[in-house]
Short mmCIF file of C-alpha atoms in Angstrom, two decimals:
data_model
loop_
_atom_site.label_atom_id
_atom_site.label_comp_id
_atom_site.label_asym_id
_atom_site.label_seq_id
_atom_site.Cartn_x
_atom_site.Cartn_y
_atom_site.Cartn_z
CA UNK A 14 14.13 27.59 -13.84
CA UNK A 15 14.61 25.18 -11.07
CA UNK A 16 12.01 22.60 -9.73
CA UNK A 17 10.20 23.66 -5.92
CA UNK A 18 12.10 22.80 -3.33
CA UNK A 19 12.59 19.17 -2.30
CA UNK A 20 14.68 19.54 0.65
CA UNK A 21 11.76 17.72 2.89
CA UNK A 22 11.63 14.62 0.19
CA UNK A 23 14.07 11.20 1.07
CA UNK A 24 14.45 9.52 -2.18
CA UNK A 25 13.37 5.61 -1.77
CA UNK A 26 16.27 3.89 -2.35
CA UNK A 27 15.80 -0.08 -3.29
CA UNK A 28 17.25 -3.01 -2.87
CA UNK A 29 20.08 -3.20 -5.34
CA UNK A 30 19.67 -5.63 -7.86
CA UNK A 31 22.07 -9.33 -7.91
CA UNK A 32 23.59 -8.57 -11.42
CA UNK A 33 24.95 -5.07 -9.57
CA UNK A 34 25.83 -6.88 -6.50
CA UNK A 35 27.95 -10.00 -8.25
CA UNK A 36 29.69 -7.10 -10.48
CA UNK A 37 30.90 -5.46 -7.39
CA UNK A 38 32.12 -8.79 -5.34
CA UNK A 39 32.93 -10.40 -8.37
CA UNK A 40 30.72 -13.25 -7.53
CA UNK A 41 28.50 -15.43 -10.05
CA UNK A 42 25.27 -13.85 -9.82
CA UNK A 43 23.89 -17.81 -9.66
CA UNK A 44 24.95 -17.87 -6.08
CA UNK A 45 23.27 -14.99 -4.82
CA UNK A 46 19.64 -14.90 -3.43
CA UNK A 47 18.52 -11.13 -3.36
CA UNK A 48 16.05 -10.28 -0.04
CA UNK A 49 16.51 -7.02 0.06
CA UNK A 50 13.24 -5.97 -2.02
CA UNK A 51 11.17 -8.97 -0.25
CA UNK A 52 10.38 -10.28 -3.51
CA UNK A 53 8.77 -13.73 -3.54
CA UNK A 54 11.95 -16.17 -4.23
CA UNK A 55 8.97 -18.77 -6.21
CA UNK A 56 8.07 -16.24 -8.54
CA UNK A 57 4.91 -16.34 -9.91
CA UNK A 58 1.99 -19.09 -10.88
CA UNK A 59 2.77 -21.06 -14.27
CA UNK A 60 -0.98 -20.24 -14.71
CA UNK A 61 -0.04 -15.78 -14.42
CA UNK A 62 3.38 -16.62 -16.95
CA UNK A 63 0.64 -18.41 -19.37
CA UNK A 64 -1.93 -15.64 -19.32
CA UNK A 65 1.28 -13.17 -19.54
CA UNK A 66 2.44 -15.04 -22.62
CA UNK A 67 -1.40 -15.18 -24.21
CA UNK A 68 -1.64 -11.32 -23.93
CA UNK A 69 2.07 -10.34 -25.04
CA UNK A 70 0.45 -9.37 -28.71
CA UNK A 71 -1.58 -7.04 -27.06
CA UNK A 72 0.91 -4.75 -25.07
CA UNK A 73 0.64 -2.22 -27.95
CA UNK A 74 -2.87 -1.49 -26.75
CA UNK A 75 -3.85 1.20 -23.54
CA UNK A 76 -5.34 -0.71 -20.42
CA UNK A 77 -8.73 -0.58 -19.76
CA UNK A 78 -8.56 3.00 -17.54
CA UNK A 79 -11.54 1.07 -14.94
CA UNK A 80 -9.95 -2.19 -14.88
CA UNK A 81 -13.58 -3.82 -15.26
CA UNK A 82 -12.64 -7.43 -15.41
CA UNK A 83 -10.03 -7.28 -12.32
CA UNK A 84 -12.49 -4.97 -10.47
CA UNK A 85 -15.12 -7.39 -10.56
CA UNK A 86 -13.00 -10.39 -9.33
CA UNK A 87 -11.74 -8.43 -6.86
CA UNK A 88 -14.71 -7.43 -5.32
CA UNK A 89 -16.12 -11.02 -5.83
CA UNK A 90 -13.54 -12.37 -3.63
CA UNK A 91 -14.14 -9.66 -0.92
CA UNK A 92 -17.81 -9.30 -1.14
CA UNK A 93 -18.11 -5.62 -2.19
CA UNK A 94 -19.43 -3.58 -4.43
CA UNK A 95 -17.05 -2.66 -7.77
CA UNK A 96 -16.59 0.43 -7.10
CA UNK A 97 -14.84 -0.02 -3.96
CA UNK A 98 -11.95 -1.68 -5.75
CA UNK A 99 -9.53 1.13 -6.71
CA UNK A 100 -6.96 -0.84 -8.76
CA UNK A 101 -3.75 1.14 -8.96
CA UNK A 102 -0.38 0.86 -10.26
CA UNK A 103 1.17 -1.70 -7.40
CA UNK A 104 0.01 -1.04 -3.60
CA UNK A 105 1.94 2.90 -3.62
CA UNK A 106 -0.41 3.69 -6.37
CA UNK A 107 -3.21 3.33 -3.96
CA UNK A 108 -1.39 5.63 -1.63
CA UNK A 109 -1.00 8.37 -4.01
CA UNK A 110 -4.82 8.07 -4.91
CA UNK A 111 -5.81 8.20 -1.42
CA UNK A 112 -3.63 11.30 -0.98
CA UNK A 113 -4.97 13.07 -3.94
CA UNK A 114 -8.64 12.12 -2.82
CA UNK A 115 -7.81 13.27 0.90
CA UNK A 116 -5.36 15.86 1.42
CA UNK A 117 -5.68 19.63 1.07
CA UNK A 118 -2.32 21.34 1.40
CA UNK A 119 -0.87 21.77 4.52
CA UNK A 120 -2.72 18.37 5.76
CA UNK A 121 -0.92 15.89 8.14
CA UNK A 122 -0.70 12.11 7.79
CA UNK A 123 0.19 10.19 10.94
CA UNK A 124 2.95 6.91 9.73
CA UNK A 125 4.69 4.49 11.97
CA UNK A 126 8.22 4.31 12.56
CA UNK A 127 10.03 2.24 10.99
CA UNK A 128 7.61 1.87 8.64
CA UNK A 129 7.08 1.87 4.81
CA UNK A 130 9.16 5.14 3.09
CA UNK A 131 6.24 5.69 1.11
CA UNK A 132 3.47 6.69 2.86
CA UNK A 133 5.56 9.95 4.02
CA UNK A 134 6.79 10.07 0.51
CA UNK A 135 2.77 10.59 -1.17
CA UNK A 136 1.54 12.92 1.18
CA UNK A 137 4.17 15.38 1.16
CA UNK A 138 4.27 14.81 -3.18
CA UNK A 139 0.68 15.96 -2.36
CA UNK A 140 1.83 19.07 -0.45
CA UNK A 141 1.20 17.50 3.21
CA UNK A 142 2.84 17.08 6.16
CA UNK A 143 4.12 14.25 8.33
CA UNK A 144 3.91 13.00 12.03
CA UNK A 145 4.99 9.79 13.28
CA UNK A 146 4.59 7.26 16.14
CA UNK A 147 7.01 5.24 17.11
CA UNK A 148 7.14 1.15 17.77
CA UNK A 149 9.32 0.46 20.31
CA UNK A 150 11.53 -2.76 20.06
CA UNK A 151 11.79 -3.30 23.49
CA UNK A 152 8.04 -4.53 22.89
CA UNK A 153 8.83 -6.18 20.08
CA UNK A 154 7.59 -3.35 17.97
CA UNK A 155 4.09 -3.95 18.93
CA UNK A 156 0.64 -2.71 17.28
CA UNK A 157 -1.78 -1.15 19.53
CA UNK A 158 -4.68 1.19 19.49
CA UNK A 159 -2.80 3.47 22.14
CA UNK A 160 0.40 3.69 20.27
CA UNK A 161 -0.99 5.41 17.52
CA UNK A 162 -3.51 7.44 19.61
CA UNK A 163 -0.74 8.67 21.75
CA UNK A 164 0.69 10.20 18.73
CA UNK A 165 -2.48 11.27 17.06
CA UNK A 166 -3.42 14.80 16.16
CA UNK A 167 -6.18 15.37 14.39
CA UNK A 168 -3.97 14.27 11.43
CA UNK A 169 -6.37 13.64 7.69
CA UNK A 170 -5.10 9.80 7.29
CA UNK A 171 -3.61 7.29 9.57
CA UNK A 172 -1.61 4.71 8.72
CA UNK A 173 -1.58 1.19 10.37
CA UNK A 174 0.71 -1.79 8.62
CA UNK A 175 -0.93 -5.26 9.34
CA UNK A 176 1.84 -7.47 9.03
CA UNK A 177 4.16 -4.41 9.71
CA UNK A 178 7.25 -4.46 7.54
CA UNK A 179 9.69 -5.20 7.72
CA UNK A 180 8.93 -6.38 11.68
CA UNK A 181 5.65 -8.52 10.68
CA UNK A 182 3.64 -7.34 13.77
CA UNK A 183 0.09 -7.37 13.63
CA UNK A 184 -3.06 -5.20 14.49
CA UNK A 185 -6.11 -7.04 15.24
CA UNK A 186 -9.45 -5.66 14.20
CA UNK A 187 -10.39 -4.89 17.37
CA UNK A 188 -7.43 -2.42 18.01
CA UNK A 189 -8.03 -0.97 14.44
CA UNK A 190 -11.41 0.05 15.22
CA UNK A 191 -10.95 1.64 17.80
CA UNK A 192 -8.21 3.52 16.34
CA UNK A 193 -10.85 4.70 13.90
CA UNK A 194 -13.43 5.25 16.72
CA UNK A 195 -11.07 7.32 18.67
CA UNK A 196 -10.14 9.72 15.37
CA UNK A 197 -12.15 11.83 14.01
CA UNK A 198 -14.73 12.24 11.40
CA UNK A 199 -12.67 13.20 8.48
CA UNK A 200 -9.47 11.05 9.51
CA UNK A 201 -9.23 8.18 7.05
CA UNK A 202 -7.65 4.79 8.93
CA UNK A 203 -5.48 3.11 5.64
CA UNK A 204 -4.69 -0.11 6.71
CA UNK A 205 -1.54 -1.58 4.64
CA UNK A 206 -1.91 -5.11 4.10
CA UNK A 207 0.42 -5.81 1.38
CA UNK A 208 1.75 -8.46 3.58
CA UNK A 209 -1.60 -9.81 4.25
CA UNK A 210 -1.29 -13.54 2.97
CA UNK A 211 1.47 -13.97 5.54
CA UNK A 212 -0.22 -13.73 8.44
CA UNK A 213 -3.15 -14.99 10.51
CA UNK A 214 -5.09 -12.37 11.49
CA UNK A 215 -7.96 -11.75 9.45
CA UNK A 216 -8.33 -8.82 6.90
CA UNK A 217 -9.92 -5.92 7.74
CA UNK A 218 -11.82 -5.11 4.45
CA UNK A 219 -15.05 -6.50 6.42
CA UNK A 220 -14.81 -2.89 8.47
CA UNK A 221 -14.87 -1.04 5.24
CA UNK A 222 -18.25 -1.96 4.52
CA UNK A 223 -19.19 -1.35 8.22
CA UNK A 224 -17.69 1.94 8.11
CA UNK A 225 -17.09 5.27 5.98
CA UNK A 226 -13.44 5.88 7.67
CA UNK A 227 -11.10 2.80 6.84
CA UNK A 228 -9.69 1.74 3.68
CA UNK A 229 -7.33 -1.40 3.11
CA UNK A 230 -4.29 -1.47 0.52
CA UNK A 231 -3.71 -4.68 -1.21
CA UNK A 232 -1.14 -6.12 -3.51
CA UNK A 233 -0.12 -9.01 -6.02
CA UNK A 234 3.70 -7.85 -5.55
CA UNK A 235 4.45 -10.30 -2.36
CA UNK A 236 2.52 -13.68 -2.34
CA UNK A 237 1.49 -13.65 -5.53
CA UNK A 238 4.75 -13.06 -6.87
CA UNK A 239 4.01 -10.51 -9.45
CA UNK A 240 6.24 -7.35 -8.57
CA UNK A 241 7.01 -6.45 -11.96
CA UNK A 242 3.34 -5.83 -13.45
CA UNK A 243 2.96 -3.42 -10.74
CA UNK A 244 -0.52 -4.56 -9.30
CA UNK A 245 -2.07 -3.35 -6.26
CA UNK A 246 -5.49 -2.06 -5.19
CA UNK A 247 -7.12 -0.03 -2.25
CA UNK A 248 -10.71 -1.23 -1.02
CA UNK A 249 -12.62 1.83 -0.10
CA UNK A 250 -15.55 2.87 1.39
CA UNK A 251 -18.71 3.26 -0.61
CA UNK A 252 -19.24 6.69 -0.01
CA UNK A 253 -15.69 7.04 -2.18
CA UNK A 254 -16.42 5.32 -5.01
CA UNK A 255 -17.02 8.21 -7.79
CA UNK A 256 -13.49 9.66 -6.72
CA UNK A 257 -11.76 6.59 -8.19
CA UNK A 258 -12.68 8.78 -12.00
CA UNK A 259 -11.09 11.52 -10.24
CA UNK A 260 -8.30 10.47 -8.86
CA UNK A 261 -6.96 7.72 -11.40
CA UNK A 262 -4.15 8.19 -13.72
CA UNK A 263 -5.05 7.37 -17.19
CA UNK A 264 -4.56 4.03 -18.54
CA UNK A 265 -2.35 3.40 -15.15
#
């Protein structure tokens, strides 16, 4: 028995770690600084390592599968219903659940290039297919609505990455929607924003409620410091709130 065939899937290789890095060079791992994972060099709030250290007797316990308490912050702070908060196992947990609540074999998802590994990674784990468009650096890898509408197909999901990464372009809100103006009815717009607290531009979460075609990816992996509890969260439409049941991996 062998497993189906991968051929098509790129393993996502990371940033090697300092310990590995100061073995190899024989250097003292103290004088290192590791960027290659753009992990935040602060770390986290003394107030997360408290609340960490309160709940360390409870790690023998499952998670709450809906995430009630977190949910309800989160969509507090954005001013949406709970059920539009998806929280998910980091920011490529999202992805997958988006794929699994979107894509029928045989489906295409449209990704920028260079662009995050992952989002061709989940749809083809989900039996899709890929298409790309390209940012150019002789334009200083810009964002625009044409860029990605040249490329555009008809393709189930679009990404857009506002700050792009690892460039840190931008899309404003006006150039997103009319991405998702210009695609059609059953193409869903994901707009990446793990990079969000970086940059000036405002979120565009206040289109999901406006819309039933644009969903935004968050993260506590990047400014909040918190890469290794593997936090993220999608805010979806309302329309796609009962998939979250559907889509979820237990206890993730």
């Amino acid at each position: 028995m062998h497993p189906r065939d991968l051929s098509d899937h790129s393993p996502y290789v990371p940033g090697r770690g300092v310990e590995e890095v100061a073995r190899d060079r024989g250097l003292d791992p103290d004088d290192l600084i590791k960027l290659s994972s753009n992990e935040n060099p602060h770390g986290p709030s003394p107030a997360a390592v408290e609340a960490i250290r309160e709940h360390a007797d409870r790690v023998h316990q499952y998670p709450k599968s809906s995430h009630t308490d977190l949910t309800a912050k989160l969509a507090e702070k954005w001013d949406v219903a709970p059920e539009q908060v998806w929280v998910s196992p980091g920011a490529d947990g999202s992805i997958d659940y988006l794929s699994r609540a979107t894509l029928s074999p045989g489906d295409e998802v449209l990704v920028p290039s260079p662009g995050f590994a992952y989002y061709a990674m989940s749809a083809r784990y989900h039996h899709g297919e890929v298409a790309e468009y390209e940012l150019d650096p002789a334009d200083g890898f810009a964002q625009d609505a044409e860029t990605v509408l040249s490329a555009y197909g008809g393709e189930r999901i679009v990404y857009v990455t506002s700050p792009h990464n690892p460039t840190g372009s931008t899309m404003s809100l006006a150039a997103i929607e009319t991405v998702a103006d210009a695609t059609a009815p059953e193409t869903l717009v994901v707009v990446d924003e793990a990079y969000g607290e970086f940059a000036e531009t405002d979120s565009a979460i206040p289109l999901v409620d406006e819309r039933d075609d644009v969903a935004v990816l968050r993260t506590f992996s990047k400014a909040y410091g918190l890469a290794g509890l593997r936090i993220g969260y999608s805010v979806v439409p309302e329309e796609w709130g009962e998939a979250y049941a559907r889509v979820n991996t237990p206890f993730a």
